[in-house]
């Protein structure tokens, strides 16, 4: 199959929509994105930060990339109450504090072979602080709010608070993170209750984030029956690294989530298997995406949109000096994928 065939497949899945703010966008079911390229949860924090060094998100690359031009920017996972996790809720530091901050990062985020392992443990300011202090400053962005909890009741509370603060249509969707490995919880015990109780209450489309370490085919079937609007595939892969000299785990949580280039073949497999199993929900693919070719592979596998995660946003660490160069590359990917938006009038995925 060639690029025109991919375009035909994508046209069969969605159509161009007119967004409430007057821009042409891509509709995936009842989710409206500005284009097919979004950002993954947590990598850009809340889409804006309080730090003078990094005013947009958590990555220096975000200083040089127009976040408002992405299909949507996904927040870090937010909980009912503020949560320190294995790190901190702070996002503002003086220069004198940076050495200590880097040491703390070393306990929750480490580069490994072709990827990263992390165990931040859902550190976040809480849903109320986000809606009060951060969301109003990201109104120029299309936003996906990531939500996390340990019971159906917590997800219901989160949905209710988003409903109360954000009118229907003002955000792209809420994403249910019911698959994170670095909070030490078996989400399979609550998934069905979360779907049954929280999904119907949401005034916004719901995306379910799938883990390759759970029964993602069954989870996708559950999501479809519950009225979920789309799937994110995949979450990080449960992983472990040990110091070869001492046997001590790299991360303070021992286990963490593996992301980056190393998991791209796994992400492609999951997306393909979902389609082979007959799953028709829109899929936002993430896992090792860094180039236009990576995006194209995921579209071939069956994805409707793609998400940039650690393979992109952490690529310039250490050293802010490389951020402008890395940002040029991200801009090229964004420009290429934005061409895929108006599907009825032009061929998708043309090189």
Rosetta silent file (secondary structure, phi, psi, omega in degrees, C-alpha in Angstrom):
SEQUENCE: XXXXXXXXXXXXXXXXXXXXXXXXXXXXXXXXXXXXXXXXXXXXXXXXXXXXXXXXXXXXXXXXXXXXXXXXXXXXXXXXXXXXXXXXXXXXXXXXXXXXXXXXXXXXXXXXXXXXXXXXXXXXXXXXXXXXXXXXXXXXXXXXXXXXXXXXXXXXXXXXXXXXXXXXXXXXXXXXXXXXXXXXXXXXXXXXXXXXXXXXXXXXXXXXXXXXXXXXXXXXXXXXXXXXXXXXXXXXXXXXXXXXXXXXXXXXXXXXXXXXXXXXXXXXXXXXXXXXXXXXXXXXXXXXXXXXXXXXXXXXXXXXXXXXXXXXXXXXXXXXXXXXXXXXXXXXXXXXXXXXXXXXXXXXXXX
SCORE:     score description
SCORE:     0.000 S_00000001
   1 L     0.000  148.072 -179.448    0.000    0.000    0.000 S_00000001
   2 L  -109.689 -173.859 -176.893    1.118    3.570   -0.728 S_00000001
   3 H   -61.077  -34.877  179.401    0.511    6.962    0.887 S_00000001
   4 H   -64.669  -35.751  178.248   -2.804    7.390   -0.919 S_00000001
   5 H   -64.842  -41.476  176.131   -4.024    4.140    0.576 S_00000001
   6 H   -59.664  -43.952  178.829   -3.141    5.391    4.058 S_00000001
   7 H   -57.821  -41.292  178.983   -5.065    8.553    3.308 S_00000001
   8 H   -63.926  -40.372  178.488   -8.123    6.513    2.314 S_00000001
   9 H   -62.224  -46.244 -179.632   -7.930    4.532    5.556 S_00000001
  10 H   -65.694  -38.105  178.585   -7.711    7.700    7.640 S_00000001
  11 H   -63.128  -32.006  179.167  -10.565    9.326    5.723 S_00000001
  12 H   -70.630  -20.244 -176.747  -12.722    6.330    6.558 S_00000001
  13 H   -91.424  -26.394 -174.330  -12.070    6.890   10.265 S_00000001
  14 L  -153.205 -175.765  177.244  -12.789   10.586   10.600 S_00000001
  15 E  -151.307  164.179  179.823  -13.631   13.848    8.906 S_00000001
  16 E   -71.876  137.257  178.664  -12.706   17.502    9.092 S_00000001
  17 E  -121.040  158.310  173.641  -14.614   19.448   11.743 S_00000001
  18 E   -99.935  116.118 -176.038  -15.055   23.137   12.439 S_00000001
  19 L   -72.495  158.371  179.060  -13.849   23.825   15.975 S_00000001
  20 L   -57.599  -29.130 -177.869  -15.746   26.125   18.368 S_00000001
  21 L   -91.687   14.200  169.774  -12.880   28.624   18.110 S_00000001
  22 L    86.455    8.715 -178.265  -13.233   28.786   14.345 S_00000001
  23 L  -103.711  150.177  175.418  -10.233   26.696   13.300 S_00000001
  24 E   -76.395  132.803 -177.518  -10.229   23.729   11.022 S_00000001
  25 E  -139.445 -177.954  179.137   -9.412   20.592   12.934 S_00000001
  26 E  -106.698  128.187  178.918   -9.455   16.822   12.832 S_00000001
  27 E  -100.754  123.273  172.737  -12.389   15.014   14.396 S_00000001
  28 E  -110.422   94.920 -171.932  -11.790   11.587   15.951 S_00000001
  29 L    63.727 -122.512  177.709  -15.288   10.530   16.849 S_00000001
  30 L  -100.048   14.690  175.280  -16.462   13.270   19.228 S_00000001
  31 E   -99.950  126.215  178.453  -12.907   14.461   19.973 S_00000001
  32 E  -109.137  119.174  176.644  -11.788   17.522   18.026 S_00000001
  33 E  -109.860  157.474  175.987   -8.044   18.082   17.691 S_00000001
  34 L   -72.416  -29.237  174.777   -6.281   20.898   15.870 S_00000001
  35 L  -164.731 -173.029 -172.662   -4.288   18.263   13.980 S_00000001
  36 L   -87.110    5.122 -178.114   -3.094   14.679   14.366 S_00000001
  37 E  -113.853  117.093  178.476   -0.037   15.451   16.528 S_00000001
  38 E  -118.187  178.359  175.918   -0.500   15.784   20.294 S_00000001
  39 E  -111.875  149.243 -175.916    1.849   15.709   23.272 S_00000001
  40 L   -80.509  155.948 -179.126    2.013   12.901   25.813 S_00000001
  41 L   -59.286  140.804  171.925    0.976   13.187   29.429 S_00000001
  42 L    82.472  -29.069 -172.697    3.480   14.560   31.963 S_00000001
  43 L   -68.247  -23.898  176.796    6.265   15.497   29.551 S_00000001
  44 L  -117.927   24.957  176.615    5.173   19.147   29.450 S_00000001
  45 L    59.507 -118.206 -178.759    3.773   19.329   32.966 S_00000001
  46 L  -106.089   14.777 -177.706    0.624   21.452   32.914 S_00000001
  47 L    85.630  -12.490  175.948    1.321   23.090   29.555 S_00000001
  48 L  -162.022  149.490 -178.909    2.750   26.102   31.365 S_00000001
  49 L  -131.089  176.751  178.269    4.832   26.423   34.524 S_00000001
  50 L   -93.600   -3.860 -175.597    5.809   28.996   37.140 S_00000001
  51 L   -77.023  135.709  174.767    9.524   28.692   36.415 S_00000001
  52 L   -71.034  -26.960  179.941   11.321   31.617   34.826 S_00000001
  53 L   -74.656  -38.891 -177.775   13.738   29.174   33.235 S_00000001
  54 L  -130.280   79.136 -175.016   11.049   27.019   31.642 S_00000001
  55 L   -68.342  -22.044  179.047    7.868   29.097   31.362 S_00000001
  56 L  -115.709  114.777  176.933    6.121   26.553   29.124 S_00000001
  57 L    65.058 -155.753 -175.825    5.864   23.021   30.393 S_00000001
  58 L  -109.194  -11.893 -174.001    8.812   21.130   31.832 S_00000001
  59 L  -105.466  139.376  175.624   11.109   20.852   28.829 S_00000001
  60 H   -62.062  -24.452  178.301   13.444   23.553   27.498 S_00000001
  61 H   -61.009  -32.998 -175.914   12.377   22.514   23.998 S_00000001
  62 H   -66.091  -15.697  175.345    8.914   23.912   24.752 S_00000001
  63 H   -65.797  -24.554 -170.876   10.413   27.417   24.879 S_00000001
  64 H  -118.405   10.404  179.597   10.961   27.245   21.134 S_00000001
  65 L  -124.292  130.392 -179.767    7.915   25.261   19.955 S_00000001
  66 L   -74.458   97.976 -175.458    4.424   26.811   19.644 S_00000001
  67 H   -61.369  -30.074 -179.571    2.399   24.530   21.918 S_00000001
  68 H   -65.895  -14.874 -178.647   -0.859   26.091   20.715 S_00000001
  69 H   -89.736   -7.276  176.377   -0.207   24.631   17.259 S_00000001
  70 L   -73.467  159.166  175.776   -0.302   21.006   18.438 S_00000001
  71 L   -56.481  -40.402  172.848   -3.454   18.965   18.037 S_00000001
  72 E  -168.018  154.261  174.334   -3.647   19.031   21.843 S_00000001
  73 E  -110.427  122.611 -178.082   -1.309   19.286   24.819 S_00000001
  74 E   -92.579  131.020 -179.722   -1.871   16.594   27.454 S_00000001
  75 L   -73.723  165.472  167.443   -1.335   17.553   31.087 S_00000001
  76 L   -66.706  158.941 -176.436    0.536   15.510   33.627 S_00000001
  77 L   -66.179  129.304 -177.082   -1.779   13.167   35.504 S_00000001
  78 E  -108.853  139.906  179.613   -3.849   15.049   38.088 S_00000001
  79 L  -114.218  172.796 -177.347   -5.315   13.569   41.278 S_00000001
  80 L   -62.059  -46.597  179.093   -8.034   14.742   43.666 S_00000001
  81 L  -110.422  156.640  173.977   -5.529   16.002   46.240 S_00000001
  82 L   -56.014  143.218 -174.999   -1.985   17.319   45.705 S_00000001
  83 E  -137.373  122.429  178.346    0.427   14.395   45.568 S_00000001
  84 L   -72.495  -29.717 -176.120    4.175   14.428   46.146 S_00000001
  85 L    58.180 -133.441  176.788    4.609   10.959   44.656 S_00000001
  86 L  -103.605   11.717 -174.683    8.318   10.101   44.534 S_00000001
  87 L  -134.135 -105.657 -177.905    9.330   13.630   43.587 S_00000001
  88 L  -163.404  159.862  174.428    7.677   16.971   44.388 S_00000001
  89 L   -90.064   -9.836 -176.277    4.714   19.188   43.498 S_00000001
  90 L   -71.866  147.672  171.178    6.978   22.203   42.980 S_00000001
  91 L  -137.792   19.966  177.382    7.765   23.562   39.534 S_00000001
  92 L  -130.208  124.698 -176.052    9.518   26.800   40.469 S_00000001
  93 L  -139.341  146.348  171.593   13.174   26.852   41.521 S_00000001
  94 L   -81.691  158.532  179.649   15.927   29.385   42.002 S_00000001
  95 H   -56.181  -36.214 -178.546   19.218   28.848   40.176 S_00000001
  96 H   -65.792  -19.139 -178.464   20.885   28.016   43.500 S_00000001
  97 H   -91.412   -7.784 -174.455   18.488   25.084   43.927 S_00000001
  98 H   -61.075  -40.706  178.422   19.232   23.452   40.582 S_00000001
  99 H   -57.920  -43.180  178.318   22.031   21.117   41.798 S_00000001
 100 H   -66.948  -37.097  178.785   19.726   19.628   44.430 S_00000001
 101 H   -62.340  -43.111  179.767   16.908   19.415   41.895 S_00000001
 102 H   -63.441  -36.817  176.259   19.088   17.452   39.480 S_00000001
 103 H   -63.502  -40.840  179.411   19.979   15.000   42.256 S_00000001
 104 H   -66.509  -38.916  176.002   16.313   14.476   42.978 S_00000001
 105 H   -59.641  -35.092 -178.631   15.637   13.912   39.291 S_00000001
 106 L   -62.616  -18.128  178.499   18.294   11.204   39.346 S_00000001
 107 L   -91.322  -12.024 -176.314   16.086    9.159   41.686 S_00000001
 108 L  -127.324  -10.418 -179.561   12.983    9.325   39.489 S_00000001
 109 E  -146.782  120.554 -179.483   14.231    9.745   35.904 S_00000001
 110 E  -138.645  138.448  173.326   17.206    8.024   34.283 S_00000001
 111 E   -74.408  140.110  177.805   18.300    7.554   30.720 S_00000001
 112 E  -135.371 -171.481 -176.132   18.756    3.940   29.694 S_00000001
 113 L   -58.945  110.415  176.444   19.399    2.009   26.479 S_00000001
 114 L    58.794   30.938  178.677   17.366    3.814   23.786 S_00000001
 115 E   179.984 -160.892 -178.782   14.945    5.253   26.297 S_00000001
 116 E  -138.712  146.974  168.638   14.148    6.488   29.787 S_00000001
 117 E  -115.968  137.508 -179.133   12.878    4.939   32.995 S_00000001
 118 E  -139.725  153.814  175.346   10.857    7.087   35.360 S_00000001
 119 L  -147.734   61.808  178.510    8.971    6.756   38.625 S_00000001
 120 L   -69.426  -26.731  175.325    7.577   10.196   39.422 S_00000001
 121 L    71.427   37.361  177.447    4.591    8.542   41.062 S_00000001
 122 L    59.860   35.850  175.181    1.923   10.979   39.863 S_00000001
 123 L   -64.920  127.399 -177.945    3.468   13.983   41.601 S_00000001
 124 E  -164.814  164.708 -175.030    1.083   16.865   40.879 S_00000001
 125 L   -82.028   -6.069 -177.234   -0.548   19.960   42.384 S_00000001
 126 L    93.169  153.349 -173.324   -4.027   18.424   42.468 S_00000001
 127 H   -63.094  -38.099 -177.292   -7.025   19.038   40.236 S_00000001
 128 H   -66.611  -44.913  179.513   -8.242   22.174   42.043 S_00000001
 129 H   -65.111  -38.464  177.911   -4.890   23.964   41.855 S_00000001
 130 H   -61.737  -49.586 -177.248   -4.512   23.017   38.204 S_00000001
 131 H   -65.141  -30.131 -179.049   -7.942   24.347   37.272 S_00000001
 132 H   -83.544  -44.401 -167.364   -7.358   27.534   39.274 S_00000001
 133 H  -104.290  -22.150 -172.998   -3.703   28.362   38.559 S_00000001
 134 H  -115.916  -48.805 -175.839   -2.712   26.667   35.298 S_00000001
 135 H   -54.577  -44.196 -179.552   -5.646   25.910   33.022 S_00000001
 136 H   -59.860  -21.189 -178.938   -6.692   29.581   32.562 S_00000001
 137 H   -90.928    2.074 -179.908   -3.178   30.305   31.241 S_00000001
 138 H  -120.207   23.692 -175.955   -3.393   27.613   28.556 S_00000001
 139 L   -67.066  -18.358  176.285   -6.612   28.719   26.881 S_00000001
 140 L   -78.934  -12.542  179.058   -4.743   29.253   23.605 S_00000001
 141 L   -95.638  153.489  164.894   -3.888   25.534   23.603 S_00000001
 142 L   -84.830  131.489 -168.626   -6.155   22.600   22.842 S_00000001
 143 E  -122.682  139.705  165.412   -5.939   20.579   26.059 S_00000001
 144 E  -113.680  119.863 -179.060   -6.348   16.956   27.139 S_00000001
 145 E   -93.330  117.497  179.520   -6.573   16.761   30.931 S_00000001
 146 E   -85.671  129.450 -177.449   -5.068   13.540   32.299 S_00000001
 147 E  -120.524  141.019  179.228   -6.817   12.217   35.412 S_00000001
 148 L  -139.743  143.030  178.603   -5.649    9.534   37.841 S_00000001
 149 L  -159.860  173.926 -176.180   -7.142    7.911   40.930 S_00000001
 150 L  -113.914   12.094  176.917   -7.254    4.752   42.987 S_00000001
 151 L  -160.503  162.001  175.916  -11.035    4.213   43.022 S_00000001
 152 H   -62.636  -35.336 -179.974  -14.102    4.883   40.923 S_00000001
 153 H   -61.561  -39.886  178.819  -15.140    7.473   43.501 S_00000001
 154 H   -65.599  -40.658  178.561  -11.933    9.440   42.919 S_00000001
 155 H   -66.586  -37.309  176.297  -12.463    9.434   39.163 S_00000001
 156 H   -61.857  -44.394  178.108  -16.062   10.581   39.646 S_00000001
 157 H   -60.704  -44.428  179.409  -14.823   13.451   41.819 S_00000001
 158 H   -61.426  -46.118  179.465  -12.214   14.414   39.232 S_00000001
 159 H   -61.582  -43.519 -179.563  -14.746   14.363   36.403 S_00000001
 160 H   -61.698  -38.810 -179.047  -17.217   16.434   38.428 S_00000001
 161 H   -71.618  -36.317  174.720  -14.590   19.086   39.162 S_00000001
 162 H   -66.587  -42.993  178.330  -13.551   19.332   35.528 S_00000001
 163 H   -56.843  -41.985 -175.833  -17.216   19.562   34.516 S_00000001
 164 H   -69.976  -30.077 -174.087  -17.784   22.396   36.976 S_00000001
 165 H   -99.330  -22.334 -172.530  -14.769   24.427   35.834 S_00000001
 166 L  -125.523  112.931  178.018  -14.573   23.736   32.100 S_00000001
 167 L   -60.266  148.031  178.299  -17.576   24.173   29.768 S_00000001
 168 L   -55.685  132.333  179.546  -18.237   21.344   27.343 S_00000001
 169 L    95.024  -12.515 -178.588  -16.196   21.817   24.182 S_00000001
 170 L   -79.270  -18.343  174.379  -13.507   23.994   25.764 S_00000001
 171 L  -125.131  163.312  179.860  -11.039   21.085   25.969 S_00000001
 172 L   -71.424  -43.632 -174.655  -10.393   18.196   23.623 S_00000001
 173 E  -175.580  170.864  163.854  -10.959   15.450   26.199 S_00000001
 174 E  -110.075  142.635  179.581  -10.108   14.025   29.578 S_00000001
 175 E  -111.149  126.463  177.856   -7.746   11.054   29.645 S_00000001
 176 E   -90.190  112.528  176.654   -8.194    8.342   32.281 S_00000001
 177 E   -90.956   92.810 -179.079   -4.803    7.060   33.409 S_00000001
 178 L  -118.474   42.605 -174.231   -5.790    3.667   34.806 S_00000001
 179 L  -157.349   19.585 -176.298   -2.545    1.922   33.850 S_00000001
 180 L   -83.021  137.139 -176.215    0.445    3.622   35.508 S_00000001
 181 L   -90.665  -19.456 -171.756    3.134    1.334   36.967 S_00000001
 182 L   -95.959   20.311  171.461    5.001    3.684   39.257 S_00000001
 183 L  -113.172    5.029  173.037    2.224    4.202   41.804 S_00000001
 184 L    56.099   56.671 -178.774    2.256    0.546   42.904 S_00000001
 185 L  -145.562  142.017  179.033   -1.419   -0.189   42.370 S_00000001
 186 L   -91.473   97.024 -175.576   -3.339   -2.875   40.479 S_00000001
 187 H   -71.641  -16.752  179.328   -5.709   -0.848   38.331 S_00000001
 188 H   -62.683  -21.200 -178.843   -7.381   -3.951   36.919 S_00000001
 189 H   -76.216  -17.205 -176.758   -9.318   -4.168   40.196 S_00000001
 190 L  -120.954   -8.200 -170.319  -11.094   -0.838   39.599 S_00000001
 191 H   -55.789  -49.339 -176.437  -11.176   -0.383   35.819 S_00000001
 192 H   -62.684  -40.953  177.994  -14.708   -1.625   35.213 S_00000001
 193 H   -64.269  -39.547  177.345  -16.129    0.458   38.068 S_00000001
 194 H   -60.647  -45.841  179.695  -14.270    3.520   36.774 S_00000001
 195 H   -63.984  -43.160 -176.481  -15.733    3.017   33.320 S_00000001
 196 H   -68.663  -37.884 -171.790  -19.240    2.357   34.614 S_00000001
 197 H   -97.301  -37.046 -172.557  -19.370    5.267   37.055 S_00000001
 198 H   -92.315  -37.140 -177.091  -17.089    8.014   35.755 S_00000001
 199 H   -59.603  -47.209 -178.145  -17.435    7.870   31.970 S_00000001
 200 H   -64.953  -20.425 -177.378  -21.203    8.630   31.870 S_00000001
 201 H   -83.009  -16.432 -172.669  -20.720   11.644   34.161 S_00000001
 202 L   -76.297  132.407  172.870  -18.182   13.403   31.971 S_00000001
 203 L   -82.479   -3.861 -177.035  -19.276   16.410   29.924 S_00000001
 204 L  -120.522  152.133  175.837  -16.111   15.924   27.878 S_00000001
 205 L   -56.792  145.494 -178.503  -14.986   13.018   25.676 S_00000001
 206 E  -111.211  132.106  173.845  -13.054   10.362   27.612 S_00000001
 207 E  -109.356  133.309  175.639   -9.829    8.733   26.424 S_00000001
 208 E  -102.179  127.757 -179.577   -8.664    5.531   28.120 S_00000001
 209 E   -92.080  123.516 -174.803   -4.896    5.067   28.372 S_00000001
 210 E   -99.280  144.625  174.089   -3.839    1.456   27.810 S_00000001
 211 L  -106.078  139.388  175.310   -0.810   -0.359   29.190 S_00000001
 212 L   -71.076  -11.122 -178.903    0.937   -3.121   27.234 S_00000001
 213 L   -91.943   -6.311  173.621    1.411   -4.917   30.560 S_00000001
 214 L  -107.384 -179.782  178.966   -2.323   -5.343   31.150 S_00000001
 215 L   -81.006   81.565 -172.084   -4.916   -7.122   28.994 S_00000001
 216 H   -68.478  -27.220  176.441   -5.226   -4.215   26.587 S_00000001
 217 H   -67.746  -43.377  176.718   -7.491   -6.065   24.159 S_00000001
 218 H   -67.181  -42.102  179.852  -10.005   -6.748   26.919 S_00000001
 219 H   -61.348  -38.774  177.873   -9.581   -3.235   28.318 S_00000001
 220 H   -65.694  -38.699  177.153  -10.306   -1.758   24.880 S_00000001
 221 H   -64.357  -42.596  176.910  -13.455   -3.879   24.611 S_00000001
 222 H   -60.959  -41.551 -178.882  -14.550   -2.665   28.056 S_00000001
 223 H   -62.894  -43.810 -178.969  -13.872    0.917   27.031 S_00000001
 224 H   -62.245  -42.542 -179.879  -15.959    0.646   23.863 S_00000001
 225 H   -66.769  -28.564 -176.498  -18.930   -0.784   25.762 S_00000001
 226 H   -86.520   -5.664  178.905  -18.692    1.975   28.378 S_00000001
 227 L    91.901   17.476  174.955  -18.829    4.810   25.846 S_00000001
 228 L   -64.632  144.226 -173.891  -15.173    5.850   25.882 S_00000001
 229 L   -86.943  -28.811 -176.739  -14.378    8.078   22.909 S_00000001
 230 E  -162.349  170.469  179.211  -10.793    7.012   22.130 S_00000001
 231 E  -122.271  144.079  165.960   -7.777    5.060   23.337 S_00000001
 232 E  -104.211  125.780 -179.139   -4.200    6.099   24.064 S_00000001
 233 E  -136.125  111.156   17.489   -1.770    3.314   23.236 S_00000001
 234 L  -134.789  166.751  166.913    0.535    2.877   24.991 S_00000001
 235 L   -76.533  176.927 -179.962    1.463    3.826   28.531 S_00000001
 236 L   -65.689  162.030 -179.174    5.024    3.126   29.664 S_00000001
 237 E   -99.081  130.594 -179.265    6.285   -0.446   30.044 S_00000001
 238 E   -58.754  130.738 -171.521    7.091   -1.669   33.562 S_00000001
 239 E  -147.913  164.594  179.782   10.865   -1.827   33.892 S_00000001
 240 E  -144.067  134.816  168.037   13.797   -2.201   36.280 S_00000001
 241 L  -128.947  139.573 -179.720   17.423   -1.082   36.183 S_00000001
 242 E  -120.765  148.304  173.099   20.025   -1.930   38.848 S_00000001
 243 L   -67.945  118.061 -174.969   23.428   -0.476   39.590 S_00000001
 244 L   -65.533  -16.043  179.835   25.760   -3.257   38.327 S_00000001
 245 L   -89.998  -32.563 -174.450   28.259   -2.512   41.117 S_00000001
 246 L  -116.117  -18.603 -175.438   25.907   -2.435   44.095 S_00000001
 247 L    79.685    1.631  179.405   22.693   -4.092   42.958 S_00000001
 248 L   -76.936  142.601  178.516   20.736   -1.057   44.127 S_00000001
 249 E   -67.308  145.489  177.376   17.809    0.023   41.939 S_00000001
 250 L   -62.126  -40.182 -173.429   18.304    3.164   39.895 S_00000001
 251 L  -100.565  148.484 -178.824   14.914    4.553   40.908 S_00000001
 252 L   -65.345  -22.816  178.667   13.663    5.251   44.426 S_00000001
 253 L   -90.285    2.650 -172.891   10.508    3.261   43.594 S_00000001
 254 L    68.386  -68.481  178.496   12.633    0.290   42.354 S_00000001
 255 E   -91.289  150.557  177.081   10.330   -0.273   39.370 S_00000001
 256 E  -145.829 -171.769  179.183    9.486    2.440   36.877 S_00000001
 257 E  -105.444  128.287  177.961    8.021    3.036   33.459 S_00000001
 258 E   -89.292  130.117  177.969   10.169    2.595   30.359 S_00000001
 259 E  -135.372  179.967  177.472    9.546    5.076   27.548 S_00000001
 260 L    97.016 -165.663 -174.302   11.353    6.372   24.474 S_00000001
 261 H   -57.404  -29.765 -176.250   12.724    4.706   21.359 S_00000001
 262 H   -61.375  -27.863 -174.557   13.052    1.346   23.092 S_00000001
 263 H  -101.551    4.307  179.941    9.282    0.815   23.255 S_00000001
 264 H   -57.449  -45.115  178.256    8.345    1.881   19.726 S_00000001
 265 H   -62.031  -31.581  177.653    8.109   -1.728   18.435 S_00000001
 266 H   -69.778  -44.470  178.448    5.865   -2.571   21.395 S_00000001
 267 H   -59.955  -43.921  177.881    3.630    0.423   20.722 S_00000001
 268 H   -61.420  -41.220  179.079    3.326   -0.495   17.059 S_00000001
 269 H   -62.153  -45.326 -177.509    2.459   -4.076   17.984 S_00000001
 270 H   -63.457  -46.223  179.339   -0.277   -2.999   20.411 S_00000001
 271 H   -59.962  -45.516 -179.822   -1.879   -0.598   17.921 S_00000001
 272 H   -63.067  -43.500 -179.741   -1.795   -3.252   15.202 S_00000001
 273 H   -66.458  -34.292  175.938   -3.225   -5.940   17.474 S_00000001
 274 H   -61.502  -44.455  179.389   -6.037   -3.636   18.560 S_00000001
 275 H   -67.959  -40.624  179.436   -7.035   -3.148   14.942 S_00000001
 276 H   -64.076  -27.975  179.276   -6.643   -6.848   14.143 S_00000001
 277 L   -82.269   -1.688  176.828   -8.949   -7.614   17.080 S_00000001
 278 L    92.765   11.687  178.393  -11.647   -5.425   15.561 S_00000001
 279 L   -70.054  126.255 -177.191  -11.304   -2.396   17.823 S_00000001
 280 L  -109.040   -6.169  177.554  -12.837    0.576   15.996 S_00000001
 281 L   -60.825  146.308  173.257  -12.325    3.325   18.570 S_00000001
 282 E   -57.741  144.369 -179.362   -9.925    6.082   17.503 S_00000001
 283 E  -121.803  126.453  170.428   -6.380    5.417   18.702 S_00000001
 284 E   -99.492  113.710 -173.121   -3.841    8.043   19.754 S_00000001
 285 E   -93.544  140.198  175.651   -0.507    6.260   19.493 S_00000001
 286 E  -147.061  147.945 -179.266    2.513    7.049   21.621 S_00000001
 287 L   139.189   94.523  175.128    5.823    5.322   22.215 S_00000001
 288 L    77.803   16.828 -176.674    9.193    6.242   20.754 S_00000001
 289 L   -82.583  126.373 -178.770    7.914    8.795   18.259 S_00000001
 290 L  -138.966  -26.657 -174.458   10.552   11.277   17.149 S_00000001
 291 L  -126.854  170.211  175.482   10.374   11.668   13.362 S_00000001
 292 H   -62.565  -36.833  177.846    7.819   11.931   10.575 S_00000001
 293 H   -62.121  -37.688  176.283    8.669    8.353    9.608 S_00000001
 294 H   -60.843  -44.971  178.411    7.750    7.229   13.131 S_00000001
 295 H   -58.907  -45.668 -178.407    4.383    8.948   12.759 S_00000001
 296 H   -60.608  -41.049  178.428    3.865    7.284    9.386 S_00000001
 297 H   -59.522  -43.419 -179.506    4.590    3.839   10.838 S_00000001
 298 H   -67.242  -36.183  176.316    1.968    4.310   13.519 S_00000001
 299 H   -64.740  -40.809  175.681   -0.586    5.473   10.949 S_00000001
 300 H   -58.733  -40.093 -176.363    0.171    2.352    8.896 S_00000001
 301 H   -70.492  -21.760  177.330   -0.367    0.241   12.029 S_00000001
 302 L   131.141    5.446 -179.361   -3.809    1.745   12.577 S_00000001
 303 L   -76.775  152.585  176.388   -3.430    4.907   14.647 S_00000001
 304 L  -101.496  -23.502  176.453   -5.583    7.982   14.000 S_00000001
 305 E  -149.310  165.010 -178.728   -3.274   10.441   15.778 S_00000001
 306 E  -132.525  156.729 -173.297    0.203   10.302   17.287 S_00000001
 307 E  -130.103  132.990  177.915    1.747   11.701   20.452 S_00000001
 308 E   -88.598  125.183  179.654    5.237   13.013   21.164 S_00000001
 309 L  -120.206 -137.530 -171.523    6.678   11.796   24.474 S_00000001
 310 H   -64.721  -29.549  179.604   10.086   11.351   26.056 S_00000001
 311 H   -59.664  -25.301  178.767   11.829   10.444   22.782 S_00000001
 312 H  -100.874  -54.095 -168.471   11.206   14.058   21.757 S_00000001
 313 H   -76.511  -21.723  177.854   10.862   16.213   24.847 S_00000001
 314 L  -100.021    3.404 -173.047   13.765   14.760   26.829 S_00000001
 315 L   -65.717  -25.062 -175.601   16.111   14.549   23.866 S_00000001
 316 L   -92.658   -1.316  177.455   17.921   17.800   24.687 S_00000001
 317 L   -81.172  144.491  -10.778   18.787   16.905   28.284 S_00000001
 318 L   -81.681  157.479  174.188   21.332   17.627   29.642 S_00000001
 319 L   108.234  106.345  178.721   22.028   21.086   28.345 S_00000001
 320 H   -68.874  -18.768 -176.489   19.600   23.809   27.412 S_00000001
 321 H   -61.612  -27.245 -179.049   21.956   24.918   24.611 S_00000001
 322 H   -83.901  -11.453 -174.373   20.653   22.093   22.395 S_00000001
 323 H   -58.639  -44.454  179.723   16.992   22.986   22.922 S_00000001
 324 H   -61.052  -37.801  178.838   16.678   25.430   19.981 S_00000001
 325 H   -67.625  -42.375  178.550   18.132   22.876   17.574 S_00000001
 326 H   -64.186  -35.866 -179.726   15.859   20.149   18.890 S_00000001
 327 H   -64.793  -34.568  176.926   12.913   22.506   18.605 S_00000001
 328 H   -60.619  -39.887  178.209   13.591   23.010   14.897 S_00000001
 329 H   -65.334  -44.157  179.239   13.225   19.275   14.413 S_00000001
 330 H   -61.447  -40.886  178.582    9.952   19.197   16.379 S_00000001
 331 H   -61.215  -37.926  178.689    8.637   22.067   14.295 S_00000001
 332 H   -64.639  -42.706  178.069    9.395   20.120   11.102 S_00000001
 333 H   -63.055  -45.038  179.932    7.471   17.094   12.394 S_00000001
 334 H   -60.389  -44.044  179.740    4.574   19.317   13.452 S_00000001
 335 H   -62.043  -41.364 -179.496    4.476   21.042   10.071 S_00000001
 336 H   -65.983  -44.947 -176.809    4.455   17.710    8.242 S_00000001
 337 H   -71.865  -30.845  177.617    1.698   16.160   10.342 S_00000001
 338 H   -61.556  -26.157  178.110   -0.440   19.301   10.163 S_00000001
 339 L   -67.298  -18.043 -177.448   -0.638   18.715    6.411 S_00000001
 340 L   -83.898    3.459 -171.540   -2.553   15.524    7.131 S_00000001
 341 L   -74.125  -52.835 -173.775   -5.505   17.381    8.628 S_00000001
 342 L   -82.085   71.535 -170.123   -7.764   18.329    5.720 S_00000001
 343 L   -63.350  -35.604 -177.301   -8.211   14.761    4.575 S_00000001
 344 L   -68.240  -15.852 -172.675  -11.127   15.144    2.155 S_00000001
 345 L  -114.532   -8.603  179.001   -9.212   17.576   -0.067 S_00000001
 346 L  -149.732  155.076 -178.962   -5.637   16.344   -0.137 S_00000001
 347 L   -68.188  134.622  178.789   -3.738   13.071    0.105 S_00000001
 348 L   -81.774  151.665  171.382   -2.678   12.177    3.616 S_00000001
 349 L    64.862   23.464  176.257    0.846   11.268    4.547 S_00000001
 350 L   -69.690  137.756 -175.475    2.439   12.524    1.362 S_00000001
 351 L   -60.428    0.000    0.000    6.221   12.737    1.915 S_00000001
